[in-house]
PDB file of C-alpha atoms in Angstrom:
ATOM      1  CA  GLU N  92     114.387   1.709  17.439  1.00  0.00           C
ATOM      2  CA  ILE N  93     114.679  -1.151  19.888  1.00  0.00           C
ATOM      3  CA  VAL N  94     111.579  -3.570  19.091  1.00  0.00           C
ATOM      4  CA  LEU N  95     110.030  -5.541  22.163  1.00  0.00           C
ATOM      5  CA  THR N  96     108.098  -8.276  21.185  1.00  0.00           C
ATOM      6  CA  GLN N  97     106.209 -10.479  23.839  1.00  0.00           C
ATOM      7  CA  SER N  98     104.397 -13.802  24.290  1.00  0.00           C
ATOM      8  CA  PRO N  99     102.196 -15.315  24.342  1.00  0.00           C
ATOM      9  CA  ALA N 100      99.543 -12.815  23.261  1.00  0.00           C
ATOM     10  CA  THR N 101      97.181 -14.269  24.824  1.00  0.00           C
ATOM     11  CA  LEU N 102      97.405 -16.294  28.184  1.00  0.00           C
ATOM     12  CA  SER N 103      94.430 -18.067  30.247  1.00  0.00           C
ATOM     13  CA  LEU N 104      94.889 -19.201  33.670  1.00  0.00           C
ATOM     14  CA  SER N 105      92.872 -20.419  36.624  1.00  0.00           C
ATOM     15  CA  PRO N 106      93.781 -19.043  40.564  1.00  0.00           C
ATOM     16  CA  GLY N 107      96.583 -20.094  42.122  1.00  0.00           C
ATOM     17  CA  GLU N 108      98.801 -21.289  38.780  1.00  0.00           C
ATOM     18  CA  ARG N 109     102.087 -19.717  38.287  1.00  0.00           C
ATOM     19  CA  ALA N 110     102.327 -17.275  34.632  1.00  0.00           C
ATOM     20  CA  THR N 111     105.295 -16.661  33.202  1.00  0.00           C
ATOM     21  CA  LEU N 112     105.203 -13.667  30.488  1.00  0.00           C
ATOM     22  CA  SER N 113     108.315 -12.887  27.938  1.00  0.00           C
ATOM     23  CA  CYS N 114     109.419 -10.173  26.286  1.00  0.00           C
ATOM     24  CA  ARG N 115     112.255 -10.053  23.593  1.00  0.00           C
ATOM     25  CA  ALA N 116     114.180  -6.850  22.510  1.00  0.00           C
ATOM     26  CA  SER N 117     115.691  -6.757  19.366  1.00  0.00           C
ATOM     27  CA  GLN N 118     118.698  -5.772  20.486  1.00  0.00           C
ATOM     28  CA  SER N 119     120.391  -5.977  23.867  1.00  0.00           C
ATOM     29  CA  ILE N 120     119.251  -3.594  26.364  1.00  0.00           C
ATOM     30  CA  SER N 121     121.245  -4.737  29.615  1.00  0.00           C
ATOM     31  CA  THR N 122     118.310  -4.520  32.323  1.00  0.00           C
ATOM     32  CA  TYR N 123     116.869  -1.877  31.626  1.00  0.00           C
ATOM     33  CA  LEU N 124     113.237  -2.905  30.998  1.00  0.00           C
ATOM     34  CA  GLY N 125     110.212  -2.508  32.924  1.00  0.00           C
ATOM     35  CA  TRP N 126     106.554  -4.087  33.965  1.00  0.00           C
ATOM     36  CA  TYR N 127     103.268  -2.223  33.903  1.00  0.00           C
ATOM     37  CA  GLN N 128      99.691  -4.318  34.365  1.00  0.00           C
ATOM     38  CA  GLN N 129      97.062  -2.253  32.705  1.00  0.00           C
ATOM     39  CA  LYS N 130      93.121  -2.983  33.624  1.00  0.00           C
ATOM     40  CA  PRO N 131      89.924  -2.230  31.172  1.00  0.00           C
ATOM     41  CA  GLY N 132      89.791   1.693  31.614  1.00  0.00           C
ATOM     42  CA  GLN N 133      92.349   2.300  33.778  1.00  0.00           C
ATOM     43  CA  ALA N 134      95.938   3.914  33.440  1.00  0.00           C
ATOM     44  CA  PRO N 135      99.437   1.125  33.140  1.00  0.00           C
ATOM     45  CA  ARG N 136     100.251   0.667  36.618  1.00  0.00           C
ATOM     46  CA  LEU N 137     104.253  -0.075  37.102  1.00  0.00           C
ATOM     47  CA  LEU N 138     104.934  -3.805  38.573  1.00  0.00           C
ATOM     48  CA  ILE N 139     108.516  -3.920  37.884  1.00  0.00           C
ATOM     49  CA  TYR N 140     111.795  -1.668  36.966  1.00  0.00           C
ATOM     50  CA  ASP N 141     115.270  -2.262  36.186  1.00  0.00           C
ATOM     51  CA  ALA N 142     114.170  -6.170  35.075  1.00  0.00           C
ATOM     52  CA  SER N 143     113.353  -7.489  38.716  1.00  0.00           C
ATOM     53  CA  ASP N 144     113.325  -4.438  41.285  1.00  0.00           C
ATOM     54  CA  ARG N 145     109.523  -4.059  42.905  1.00  0.00           C
ATOM     55  CA  ALA N 146     107.740  -0.820  42.583  1.00  0.00           C
ATOM     56  CA  THR N 147     106.646   0.194  45.222  1.00  0.00           C
ATOM     57  CA  GLY N 148     103.641  -1.502  46.554  1.00  0.00           C
ATOM     58  CA  ILE N 149     103.718  -4.026  44.414  1.00  0.00           C
ATOM     59  CA  PRO N 150     102.683  -7.609  45.897  1.00  0.00           C
ATOM     60  CA  ALA N 151     105.520 -10.209  45.995  1.00  0.00           C
ATOM     61  CA  ARG N 152     103.897 -12.883  43.985  1.00  0.00           C
ATOM     62  CA  PHE N 153     105.153 -10.153  41.034  1.00  0.00           C
ATOM     63  CA  SER N 154     108.880 -10.855  39.976  1.00  0.00           C
ATOM     64  CA  GLY N 155     110.843 -10.136  36.722  1.00  0.00           C
ATOM     65  CA  SER N 156     114.380 -11.607  35.260  1.00  0.00           C
ATOM     66  CA  GLY N 157     116.714 -11.360  32.506  1.00  0.00           C
ATOM     67  CA  SER N 158     118.934  -8.969  30.978  1.00  0.00           C
ATOM     68  CA  GLY N 159     120.214  -8.761  27.403  1.00  0.00           C
ATOM     69  CA  THR N 160     117.503  -9.445  25.079  1.00  0.00           C
ATOM     70  CA  ASP N 161     115.266 -11.597  27.091  1.00  0.00           C
ATOM     71  CA  PHE N 162     113.147 -10.869  30.150  1.00  0.00           C
ATOM     72  CA  THR N 163     110.039 -12.517  32.247  1.00  0.00           C
ATOM     73  CA  LEU N 164     107.920 -11.271  34.421  1.00  0.00           C
ATOM     74  CA  THR N 165     106.341 -14.493  36.702  1.00  0.00           C
ATOM     75  CA  ILE N 166     103.259 -14.112  38.645  1.00  0.00           C
ATOM     76  CA  SER N 167     103.624 -16.539  40.922  1.00  0.00           C
ATOM     77  CA  SER N 168      99.836 -17.446  42.537  1.00  0.00           C
ATOM     78  CA  LEU N 169      97.376 -15.881  40.357  1.00  0.00           C
ATOM     79  CA  GLU N 170      94.483 -14.323  41.560  1.00  0.00           C
ATOM     80  CA  PRO N 171      91.535 -13.135  40.193  1.00  0.00           C
ATOM     81  CA  GLU N 172      92.348  -9.414  40.261  1.00  0.00           C
ATOM     82  CA  ASP N 173      95.737 -10.401  37.876  1.00  0.00           C
ATOM     83  CA  SER N 174      93.550 -10.242  35.340  1.00  0.00           C
ATOM     84  CA  ALA N 175      94.661  -7.062  32.784  1.00  0.00           C
ATOM     85  CA  VAL N 176      97.412  -6.923  29.874  1.00  0.00           C
ATOM     86  CA  TYR N 177     100.804  -6.605  31.069  1.00  0.00           C
ATOM     87  CA  TYR N 178     103.249  -4.306  29.014  1.00  0.00           C
ATOM     88  CA  CYS N 179     107.219  -4.516  29.155  1.00  0.00           C
ATOM     89  CA  GLN N 180     109.179  -0.768  28.251  1.00  0.00           C
ATOM     90  CA  GLN N 181     112.829  -0.179  27.427  1.00  0.00           C
ATOM     91  CA  ARG N 182     114.491   2.583  28.439  1.00  0.00           C
ATOM     92  CA  SER N 183     117.959   2.113  26.637  1.00  0.00           C
ATOM     93  CA  ASN N 184     117.153   3.403  23.803  1.00  0.00           C
ATOM     94  CA  TRP N 185     114.747   6.504  23.370  1.00  0.00           C
ATOM     95  CA  ILE N 186     110.778   4.637  24.633  1.00  0.00           C
ATOM     96  CA  THR N 187     109.360   1.764  23.311  1.00  0.00           C
ATOM     97  CA  PHE N 188     106.768  -0.312  24.273  1.00  0.00           C
ATOM     98  CA  GLY N 189     105.787  -4.055  24.084  1.00  0.00           C
ATOM     99  CA  GLN N 190     102.623  -5.292  22.180  1.00  0.00           C
ATOM    100  CA  GLY N 191     101.205  -6.459  25.544  1.00  0.00           C
ATOM    101  CA  THR N 192     100.259  -9.851  26.745  1.00  0.00           C
ATOM    102  CA  ARG N 193      96.263 -10.028  27.766  1.00  0.00           C
ATOM    103  CA  LEU N 194      96.495 -12.036  31.292  1.00  0.00           C
ATOM    104  CA  GLU N 195      93.042 -14.046  31.905  1.00  0.00           C
ATOM    105  CA  ILE N 196      92.146 -15.832  34.961  1.00  0.00           C
ATOM    106  CA  LYS N 197      89.248 -18.345  34.397  1.00  0.00           C
TER     107      LYS N 197
ATOM    108  CA  GLN Y 108     100.022  10.980  47.536  1.00  0.00           C
ATOM    109  CA  VAL Y 109     101.502  11.824  44.253  1.00  0.00           C
ATOM    110  CA  HIS Y 110      98.251  13.001  42.249  1.00  0.00           C
ATOM    111  CA  VAL Y 111      98.100  13.948  38.346  1.00  0.00           C
ATOM    112  CA  VAL Y 112      95.065  14.925  36.528  1.00  0.00           C
ATOM    113  CA  GLU Y 113      95.219  15.533  32.457  1.00  0.00           C
ATOM    114  CA  SER Y 114      92.858  17.571  30.967  1.00  0.00           C
ATOM    115  CA  GLY Y 115      92.115  19.629  27.324  1.00  0.00           C
ATOM    116  CA  GLY Y 116      90.269  16.355  24.871  1.00  0.00           C
ATOM    117  CA  GLY Y 117      88.406  16.675  22.812  1.00  0.00           C
ATOM    118  CA  LEU Y 118      87.554  15.909  19.077  1.00  0.00           C
ATOM    119  CA  VAL Y 119      89.065  17.991  16.331  1.00  0.00           C
ATOM    120  CA  LYS Y 120      89.097  18.640  12.722  1.00  0.00           C
ATOM    121  CA  PRO Y 121      91.850  17.050  11.107  1.00  0.00           C
ATOM    122  CA  GLY Y 122      94.908  20.022  10.653  1.00  0.00           C
ATOM    123  CA  GLY Y 123      93.355  21.321  13.466  1.00  0.00           C
ATOM    124  CA  SER Y 124      95.630  22.277  17.102  1.00  0.00           C
ATOM    125  CA  LEU Y 125      94.341  21.571  20.672  1.00  0.00           C
ATOM    126  CA  ARG Y 126      96.358  21.830  23.540  1.00  0.00           C
ATOM    127  CA  LEU Y 127      96.533  19.306  26.441  1.00  0.00           C
ATOM    128  CA  SER Y 128      97.071  20.186  30.348  1.00  0.00           C
ATOM    129  CA  CYS Y 129      98.505  18.033  33.257  1.00  0.00           C
ATOM    130  CA  ALA Y 130      98.002  19.231  36.770  1.00  0.00           C
ATOM    131  CA  ALA Y 131     100.556  17.608  38.942  1.00  0.00           C
ATOM    132  CA  SER Y 132     100.875  17.200  43.293  1.00  0.00           C
ATOM    133  CA  GLY Y 133     102.077  15.757  45.897  1.00  0.00           C
ATOM    134  CA  PHE Y 134     106.274  15.672  45.080  1.00  0.00           C
ATOM    135  CA  SER Y 135     108.827  17.880  44.320  1.00  0.00           C
ATOM    136  CA  PHE Y 136     107.777  18.883  41.399  1.00  0.00           C
ATOM    137  CA  SER Y 137     110.786  20.562  39.574  1.00  0.00           C
ATOM    138  CA  ASP Y 138     112.502  17.010  40.479  1.00  0.00           C
ATOM    139  CA  TYR Y 139     110.745  15.105  38.143  1.00  0.00           C
ATOM    140  CA  PHE Y 140     111.120  14.847  34.224  1.00  0.00           C
ATOM    141  CA  MET Y 141     107.917  14.423  33.010  1.00  0.00           C
ATOM    142  CA  ALA Y 142     106.338  12.741  30.075  1.00  0.00           C
ATOM    143  CA  TRP Y 143     103.580  12.177  27.288  1.00  0.00           C
ATOM    144  CA  ILE Y 144     102.299   8.734  26.569  1.00  0.00           C
ATOM    145  CA  ARG Y 145      99.137   7.797  24.178  1.00  0.00           C
ATOM    146  CA  GLN Y 146      97.628   5.323  23.881  1.00  0.00           C
ATOM    147  CA  ALA Y 147      95.297   4.279  20.471  1.00  0.00           C
ATOM    148  CA  PRO Y 148      91.873   2.814  20.878  1.00  0.00           C
ATOM    149  CA  GLY Y 149      92.704  -0.915  21.522  1.00  0.00           C
ATOM    150  CA  LYS Y 150      96.234  -1.159  20.940  1.00  0.00           C
ATOM    151  CA  GLY Y 151      99.575  -0.200  23.195  1.00  0.00           C
ATOM    152  CA  LEU Y 152     101.219   2.725  24.880  1.00  0.00           C
ATOM    153  CA  GLU Y 153     103.912   4.981  22.755  1.00  0.00           C
ATOM    154  CA  CYS Y 154     105.739   7.731  24.658  1.00  0.00           C
ATOM    155  CA  ILE Y 155     105.450  11.244  22.429  1.00  0.00           C
ATOM    156  CA  ALA Y 156     107.389  13.454  24.472  1.00  0.00           C
ATOM    157  CA  TYR Y 157     109.298  14.158  27.844  1.00  0.00           C
ATOM    158  CA  VAL Y 158     110.100  17.281  29.792  1.00  0.00           C
ATOM    159  CA  SER Y 159     113.383  17.328  31.784  1.00  0.00           C
ATOM    160  CA  GLY Y 160     112.536  19.300  35.447  1.00  0.00           C
ATOM    161  CA  THR Y 161     114.185  22.978  34.439  1.00  0.00           C
ATOM    162  CA  SER Y 162     112.557  22.139  30.297  1.00  0.00           C
ATOM    163  CA  ILE Y 163     116.455  21.926  29.363  1.00  0.00           C
ATOM    164  CA  LEU Y 164     115.734  18.801  27.824  1.00  0.00           C
ATOM    165  CA  LYS Y 165     112.543  18.129  25.442  1.00  0.00           C
ATOM    166  CA  THR Y 166     112.775  14.559  23.564  1.00  0.00           C
ATOM    167  CA  TYR Y 167     109.970  13.408  21.019  1.00  0.00           C
ATOM    168  CA  ALA Y 168     109.135  10.776  19.091  1.00  0.00           C
ATOM    169  CA  ASP Y 169     109.759  10.346  15.344  1.00  0.00           C
ATOM    170  CA  SER Y 170     105.531   9.822  14.763  1.00  0.00           C
ATOM    171  CA  VAL Y 171     105.561  13.647  16.472  1.00  0.00           C
ATOM    172  CA  LYS Y 172     108.371  15.748  15.851  1.00  0.00           C
ATOM    173  CA  GLY Y 173     108.259  18.800  14.533  1.00  0.00           C
ATOM    174  CA  ARG Y 174     104.048  19.224  14.959  1.00  0.00           C
ATOM    175  CA  PHE Y 175     103.586  18.670  19.079  1.00  0.00           C
ATOM    176  CA  THR Y 176     105.203  20.627  21.359  1.00  0.00           C
ATOM    177  CA  ILE Y 177     105.908  19.769  25.313  1.00  0.00           C
ATOM    178  CA  SER Y 178     106.272  22.105  27.947  1.00  0.00           C
ATOM    179  CA  ARG Y 179     106.133  23.012  31.106  1.00  0.00           C
ATOM    180  CA  ASP Y 180     105.550  25.722  34.527  1.00  0.00           C
ATOM    181  CA  ASN Y 181     107.212  24.601  37.411  1.00  0.00           C
ATOM    182  CA  SER Y 182     105.861  27.625  39.238  1.00  0.00           C
ATOM    183  CA  LYS Y 183     102.062  26.033  38.934  1.00  0.00           C
ATOM    184  CA  ASN Y 184     102.792  22.139  38.950  1.00  0.00           C
ATOM    185  CA  LEU Y 185     101.595  21.958  34.859  1.00  0.00           C
ATOM    186  CA  VAL Y 186     102.739  20.118  32.072  1.00  0.00           C
ATOM    187  CA  PHE Y 187     101.383  21.542  28.631  1.00  0.00           C
ATOM    188  CA  LEU Y 188     101.439  19.558  25.039  1.00  0.00           C
ATOM    189  CA  GLN Y 189     100.549  21.447  22.144  1.00  0.00           C
ATOM    190  CA  MET Y 190      99.301  19.242  19.375  1.00  0.00           C
ATOM    191  CA  ASP Y 191      99.662  20.820  16.026  1.00  0.00           C
ATOM    192  CA  ARG Y 192      98.583  20.008  12.164  1.00  0.00           C
ATOM    193  CA  LEU Y 193      96.827  16.979  14.207  1.00  0.00           C
ATOM    194  CA  THR Y 194      95.350  13.565  12.015  1.00  0.00           C
ATOM    195  CA  ALA Y 195      93.256  10.447  12.365  1.00  0.00           C
ATOM    196  CA  GLU Y 196      96.574   8.699  13.780  1.00  0.00           C
ATOM    197  CA  ASP Y 197      97.176  10.977  16.573  1.00  0.00           C
ATOM    198  CA  THR Y 198      93.837   9.911  17.875  1.00  0.00           C
ATOM    199  CA  ALA Y 199      94.426   8.138  21.128  1.00  0.00           C
ATOM    200  CA  THR Y 200      94.155   8.270  25.386  1.00  0.00           C
ATOM    201  CA  TYR Y 201      96.461  10.477  26.150  1.00  0.00           C
ATOM    202  CA  TYR Y 202      98.641  10.596  29.602  1.00  0.00           C
ATOM    203  CA  CYS Y 203     100.738  12.362  31.571  1.00  0.00           C
ATOM    204  CA  ALA Y 204     103.278  10.486  33.861  1.00  0.00           C
ATOM    205  CA  ARG Y 205     106.075  11.292  36.123  1.00  0.00           C
ATOM    206  CA  ASP Y 206     109.518   9.612  36.026  1.00  0.00           C
ATOM    207  CA  LEU Y 207     110.187   6.809  38.812  1.00  0.00           C
ATOM    208  CA  LYS Y 208     113.459   8.647  40.053  1.00  0.00           C
ATOM    209  CA  GLN Y 209     114.537  12.365  40.403  1.00  0.00           C
ATOM    210  CA  TRP Y 210     116.675  14.330  38.186  1.00  0.00           C
ATOM    211  CA  VAL Y 211     117.696  11.145  35.817  1.00  0.00           C
ATOM    212  CA  ILE Y 212     116.320  10.873  32.464  1.00  0.00           C
ATOM    213  CA  GLY Y 213     113.943   8.917  30.573  1.00  0.00           C
ATOM    214  CA  THR Y 214     113.384   5.736  33.059  1.00  0.00           C
ATOM    215  CA  PHE Y 215     110.058   3.599  33.477  1.00  0.00           C
ATOM    216  CA  PHE Y 216     106.378   5.941  34.660  1.00  0.00           C
ATOM    217  CA  ASP Y 217     105.595   5.029  38.701  1.00  0.00           C
ATOM    218  CA  ASN Y 218     102.600   8.471  38.107  1.00  0.00           C
ATOM    219  CA  TRP Y 219      99.802   8.386  35.915  1.00  0.00           C
ATOM    220  CA  GLY Y 220      96.924   9.922  35.202  1.00  0.00           C
ATOM    221  CA  GLN Y 221      93.599   8.892  34.281  1.00  0.00           C
ATOM    222  CA  GLY Y 222      94.526  10.025  30.414  1.00  0.00           C
ATOM    223  CA  THR Y 223      92.094  12.477  28.723  1.00  0.00           C
ATOM    224  CA  ARG Y 224      90.645  11.272  25.326  1.00  0.00           C
ATOM    225  CA  VAL Y 225      91.642  12.832  21.815  1.00  0.00           C
ATOM    226  CA  THR Y 226      89.528  12.612  18.589  1.00  0.00           C
ATOM    227  CA  VAL Y 227      90.019  13.335  15.391  1.00  0.00           C
ATOM    228  CA  SER Y 228      87.911  13.800  12.921  1.00  0.00           C
ATOM    229  CA  SER Y 229      85.631  15.933  10.267  1.00  0.00           C
TER     230      SER Y 229
END
């Protein structure tokens, strides 16, 4: 099973700042990685797929990069509504998710 | 507009069974893989089963293999999850989700239901 490790576990930033979230795979997964945002009491929402493609309706301030084992989700200028837990997901071998990064907006 | 709605959750005793349903609308249902993904309280996400548009391909996570069965009825735009021999570790919110791309296996999930809660307890 491919294990995804996300860091940091928690991130606390102010509006307008840049957020950088990391996801590392236990083996190479090419660009078969996506990112989701989940707010309390809601289902996850797909943000990024295939490492860097934005899903429909996702604001341009969300971007993804990486390949192989190291991936990054960047939120260029934080808005208060970006407060959520962010998960990465791989589809290279079955489907697994990272443990999540909690992003708090001060 | 794509819409996915789960139902059928509830409280069940260990060793018992439950059948979840997922009603989908707003897209060509039979063209898409559908998946069940669960989330234990306060925990992360686990994809437990998915089914191809024609039901030819069904795949399960090891944690549920042999106990859970996924199926679909394309005439009614429904997906089901039959859960047998339930244990406390199956307590979770169960989400039904649509695959991002038509006809392609296991990619990413762009439309989710609101989830249905399953609690396994005596």
